[in-house]
Amino acid sequence: MKRLAVALTLALALTGCTKEGAEKELSRDVLPDVTLGELQGDGQVDVASLRGPLVVPLFANYCGPCRKELPLFERLSQEHGDEVRVLGLNWSDPQTDKAVELVEDTGVTFDVLADPQGETGEPPNPRIGYLPTLWMVDADGKVTYREAEQIESYDELLDLVEEHLDVDL
């Protein structure tokens, strides 16, 4: 009986059914409280203060799928930048010169923040499983979508934006 009680306690702790686990899950709805610099500039941005509708593709120079999907985000920015802002996040990529090359090679003109140390994904609440990852942020600053996935088509991206940011494109 004692083993069963220990096993149940452990199972509850591992599934996040504790106050601590609940707080961590809730914090996935907010942007990380860090200040990051621009990839190609001198400006600084308080990430937690960002408001949407905002689409944030996370990428790195070493990520092949990221290279393929960045032009989709550029197209979104060009065609619907008045309705939805696109802000790139070069994540956990200390080779800034290669990240700049990637941005230039893929034709990206939207703003990109640099997070060379991966500060936006640090414990206790990892926000990033792998790359590419996509965040969407509503007008109140709430993260309405956070998934590690590759966007395969422009139509898929438009559908996700309309669904999670409540906009008509």
mmCIF file of C-alpha atoms in Angstrom:
data_model
loop_
_atom_site.group_PDB
_atom_site.id
_atom_site.type_symbol
_atom_site.label_atom_id
_atom_site.label_comp_id
_atom_site.label_asym_id
_atom_site.label_seq_id
_atom_site.Cartn_x
_atom_site.Cartn_y
_atom_site.Cartn_z
ATOM 1 C CA MET A 1 0.000 0.000 0.000
ATOM 2 C CA LYS A 2 2.868 2.340 0.852
ATOM 3 C CA ARG A 3 4.448 1.675 -2.583
ATOM 4 C CA LEU A 4 1.154 2.519 -4.267
ATOM 5 C CA ALA A 5 0.936 5.823 -2.386
ATOM 6 C CA VAL A 6 4.524 6.691 -3.354
ATOM 7 C CA ALA A 7 3.844 5.745 -6.960
ATOM 8 C CA LEU A 8 0.714 7.911 -7.100
ATOM 9 C CA THR A 9 2.503 10.859 -5.518
ATOM 10 C CA LEU A 10 5.338 10.530 -8.011
ATOM 11 C CA ALA A 11 2.923 10.238 -10.931
ATOM 12 C CA LEU A 12 1.070 13.388 -9.866
ATOM 13 C CA ALA A 13 4.312 15.317 -9.502
ATOM 14 C CA LEU A 14 5.556 14.191 -12.902
ATOM 15 C CA THR A 15 2.316 15.123 -14.657
ATOM 16 C CA GLY A 16 2.374 18.648 -13.292
ATOM 17 C CA CYS A 17 -0.592 18.231 -10.909
ATOM 18 C CA THR A 18 1.093 20.357 -8.301
ATOM 19 C CA LYS A 19 0.922 24.090 -7.742
ATOM 20 C CA GLU A 20 4.409 24.438 -9.169
ATOM 21 C CA GLY A 21 3.478 22.446 -12.268
ATOM 22 C CA ALA A 22 0.339 24.521 -12.776
ATOM 23 C CA GLU A 23 2.313 27.782 -12.555
ATOM 24 C CA LYS A 24 4.793 26.529 -15.127
ATOM 25 C CA GLU A 25 2.007 25.580 -17.517
ATOM 26 C CA LEU A 26 0.313 28.962 -17.110
ATOM 27 C CA SER A 27 3.574 30.786 -17.775
ATOM 28 C CA ARG A 28 3.657 29.265 -21.275
ATOM 29 C CA ASP A 29 0.975 31.840 -22.153
ATOM 30 C CA VAL A 30 3.316 34.765 -21.548
ATOM 31 C CA LEU A 31 6.387 35.889 -23.381
ATOM 32 C CA PRO A 32 9.734 35.509 -21.641
ATOM 33 C CA ASP A 33 10.889 38.431 -19.533
ATOM 34 C CA VAL A 34 14.143 39.184 -21.357
ATOM 35 C CA THR A 35 15.555 42.069 -23.347
ATOM 36 C CA LEU A 36 17.106 41.169 -26.690
ATOM 37 C CA GLY A 37 19.013 43.134 -29.283
ATOM 38 C CA GLU A 38 18.235 43.368 -32.960
ATOM 39 C CA LEU A 39 20.101 40.946 -35.201
ATOM 40 C CA GLN A 40 20.967 43.744 -37.612
ATOM 41 C CA GLY A 41 20.914 46.914 -35.575
ATOM 42 C CA ASP A 42 21.521 48.518 -32.218
ATOM 43 C CA GLY A 43 17.988 48.524 -30.821
ATOM 44 C CA GLN A 44 16.850 46.604 -27.747
ATOM 45 C CA VAL A 45 13.424 45.008 -27.286
ATOM 46 C CA ASP A 46 11.715 43.995 -24.042
ATOM 47 C CA VAL A 47 10.216 40.715 -25.269
ATOM 48 C CA ALA A 48 7.590 40.519 -22.500
ATOM 49 C CA SER A 49 6.144 43.868 -23.610
ATOM 50 C CA LEU A 50 5.425 42.762 -27.200
ATOM 51 C CA ARG A 51 1.808 42.927 -28.337
ATOM 52 C CA GLY A 52 0.118 41.542 -31.418
ATOM 53 C CA PRO A 53 -1.298 40.396 -33.532
ATOM 54 C CA LEU A 54 2.246 39.147 -33.844
ATOM 55 C CA VAL A 55 3.822 36.120 -35.532
ATOM 56 C CA VAL A 56 7.247 35.112 -34.205
ATOM 57 C CA PRO A 57 9.153 32.479 -36.185
ATOM 58 C CA LEU A 58 12.147 31.128 -34.242
ATOM 59 C CA PHE A 59 15.077 29.980 -36.348
ATOM 60 C CA ALA A 60 18.838 29.420 -36.464
ATOM 61 C CA ASN A 61 21.390 29.313 -39.241
ATOM 62 C CA TYR A 62 22.022 25.601 -38.658
ATOM 63 C CA CYS A 63 18.318 24.702 -39.133
ATOM 64 C CA GLY A 64 17.555 23.469 -42.663
ATOM 65 C CA PRO A 65 13.755 23.556 -42.280
ATOM 66 C CA CYS A 66 14.017 27.130 -40.987
ATOM 67 C CA ARG A 67 15.704 28.167 -44.230
ATOM 68 C CA LYS A 68 12.787 26.699 -46.190
ATOM 69 C CA GLU A 69 10.037 28.412 -44.202
ATOM 70 C CA LEU A 70 11.503 31.909 -43.700
ATOM 71 C CA PRO A 71 10.311 33.039 -47.178
ATOM 72 C CA LEU A 72 6.732 32.129 -46.126
ATOM 73 C CA PHE A 73 6.991 34.527 -43.189
ATOM 74 C CA GLU A 74 8.477 37.199 -45.455
ATOM 75 C CA ARG A 75 5.506 36.807 -47.794
ATOM 76 C CA LEU A 76 3.130 37.137 -44.820
ATOM 77 C CA SER A 77 4.934 40.292 -43.758
ATOM 78 C CA GLN A 78 4.799 41.765 -47.274
ATOM 79 C CA GLU A 79 1.168 40.883 -47.981
ATOM 80 C CA HIS A 80 -0.405 41.300 -44.530
ATOM 81 C CA GLY A 81 2.035 43.386 -42.496
ATOM 82 C CA ASP A 82 -0.700 45.954 -41.824
ATOM 83 C CA GLU A 83 -2.872 43.325 -40.114
ATOM 84 C CA VAL A 84 -0.215 41.079 -38.574
ATOM 85 C CA ARG A 85 3.357 41.934 -37.646
ATOM 86 C CA VAL A 86 6.130 39.382 -38.196
ATOM 87 C CA LEU A 87 9.105 39.509 -35.843
ATOM 88 C CA GLY A 88 11.830 36.888 -36.272
ATOM 89 C CA LEU A 89 13.812 35.438 -33.384
ATOM 90 C CA ASN A 90 17.239 34.003 -34.145
ATOM 91 C CA TRP A 91 17.396 31.524 -31.270
ATOM 92 C CA SER A 92 20.390 29.869 -29.610
ATOM 93 C CA ASP A 93 22.590 30.773 -32.543
ATOM 94 C CA PRO A 94 25.911 32.297 -31.443
ATOM 95 C CA GLN A 95 27.154 32.587 -35.047
ATOM 96 C CA THR A 96 25.568 35.963 -35.682
ATOM 97 C CA ASP A 97 27.359 36.484 -38.998
ATOM 98 C CA LYS A 98 25.869 33.240 -40.351
ATOM 99 C CA ALA A 99 22.429 34.233 -39.054
ATOM 100 C CA VAL A 100 22.703 37.545 -40.918
ATOM 101 C CA GLU A 101 23.691 35.611 -44.074
ATOM 102 C CA LEU A 102 20.628 33.387 -43.662
ATOM 103 C CA VAL A 103 18.342 36.397 -43.325
ATOM 104 C CA GLU A 104 19.871 37.996 -46.420
ATOM 105 C CA ASP A 105 19.844 34.747 -48.451
ATOM 106 C CA THR A 106 16.162 34.128 -47.732
ATOM 107 C CA GLY A 107 15.114 37.716 -48.501
ATOM 108 C CA VAL A 108 13.848 38.493 -45.018
ATOM 109 C CA THR A 109 13.110 42.185 -44.495
ATOM 110 C CA PHE A 110 11.043 41.975 -41.269
ATOM 111 C CA ASP A 111 12.749 42.767 -37.968
ATOM 112 C CA VAL A 112 14.728 39.978 -36.306
ATOM 113 C CA LEU A 113 15.832 39.746 -32.681
ATOM 114 C CA ALA A 114 19.015 37.932 -31.667
ATOM 115 C CA ASP A 115 18.966 35.448 -28.787
ATOM 116 C CA PRO A 116 22.416 33.852 -29.170
ATOM 117 C CA GLN A 117 22.365 32.282 -25.699
ATOM 118 C CA GLY A 118 18.815 30.920 -25.931
ATOM 119 C CA GLU A 119 17.539 33.075 -23.051
ATOM 120 C CA THR A 120 13.941 32.868 -24.278
ATOM 121 C CA GLY A 121 13.893 29.117 -23.745
ATOM 122 C CA GLU A 122 15.617 28.672 -20.410
ATOM 123 C CA PRO A 123 14.247 26.572 -17.537
ATOM 124 C CA PRO A 124 12.271 26.441 -15.324
ATOM 125 C CA ASN A 125 9.832 26.762 -18.220
ATOM 126 C CA PRO A 126 11.391 25.693 -21.502
ATOM 127 C CA ARG A 127 9.492 27.383 -24.289
ATOM 128 C CA ILE A 128 11.298 25.810 -27.203
ATOM 129 C CA GLY A 129 11.515 22.105 -27.950
ATOM 130 C CA TYR A 130 13.358 22.288 -31.239
ATOM 131 C CA LEU A 131 13.535 24.407 -34.362
ATOM 132 C CA PRO A 132 11.719 25.677 -36.224
ATOM 133 C CA THR A 133 9.270 26.935 -33.622
ATOM 134 C CA LEU A 134 6.407 29.366 -34.078
ATOM 135 C CA TRP A 135 4.843 31.693 -31.516
ATOM 136 C CA MET A 136 1.726 33.822 -32.022
ATOM 137 C CA VAL A 137 0.892 36.690 -29.693
ATOM 138 C CA ASP A 138 -2.462 38.474 -29.409
ATOM 139 C CA ALA A 139 -3.152 42.165 -28.737
ATOM 140 C CA ASP A 140 -2.974 41.597 -24.973
ATOM 141 C CA GLY A 141 0.472 40.010 -25.178
ATOM 142 C CA LYS A 142 -0.837 36.495 -24.542
ATOM 143 C CA VAL A 143 0.870 33.671 -26.409
ATOM 144 C CA THR A 144 -1.994 31.999 -28.234
ATOM 145 C CA TYR A 145 0.122 29.484 -30.134
ATOM 146 C CA ARG A 146 3.501 27.930 -29.409
ATOM 147 C CA GLU A 147 4.560 24.914 -31.449
ATOM 148 C CA ALA A 148 7.792 23.389 -32.658
ATOM 149 C CA GLU A 149 6.964 22.565 -36.257
ATOM 150 C CA GLN A 150 7.852 23.354 -39.828
ATOM 151 C CA ILE A 151 5.301 25.339 -41.805
ATOM 152 C CA GLU A 152 4.985 23.570 -45.152
ATOM 153 C CA SER A 153 2.931 26.076 -47.172
ATOM 154 C CA TYR A 154 1.743 29.658 -47.226
ATOM 155 C CA ASP A 155 -1.880 28.509 -46.949
ATOM 156 C CA GLU A 156 -1.009 26.539 -43.803
ATOM 157 C CA LEU A 157 0.571 29.668 -42.307
ATOM 158 C CA LEU A 158 -2.452 31.821 -43.178
ATOM 159 C CA ASP A 159 -4.810 29.261 -41.617
ATOM 160 C CA LEU A 160 -2.772 29.200 -38.386
ATOM 161 C CA VAL A 161 -2.675 32.999 -38.191
ATOM 162 C CA GLU A 162 -6.417 33.333 -38.748
ATOM 163 C CA GLU A 163 -7.204 30.607 -36.211
ATOM 164 C CA HIS A 164 -4.885 31.712 -33.413
ATOM 165 C CA LEU A 165 -4.844 35.487 -33.838
ATOM 166 C CA ASP A 166 -8.492 35.975 -34.737
ATOM 167 C CA VAL A 167 -7.762 37.974 -37.898
ATOM 168 C CA ASP A 168 -9.156 37.678 -41.412
ATOM 169 C CA LEU A 169 -6.478 37.664 -44.081
#
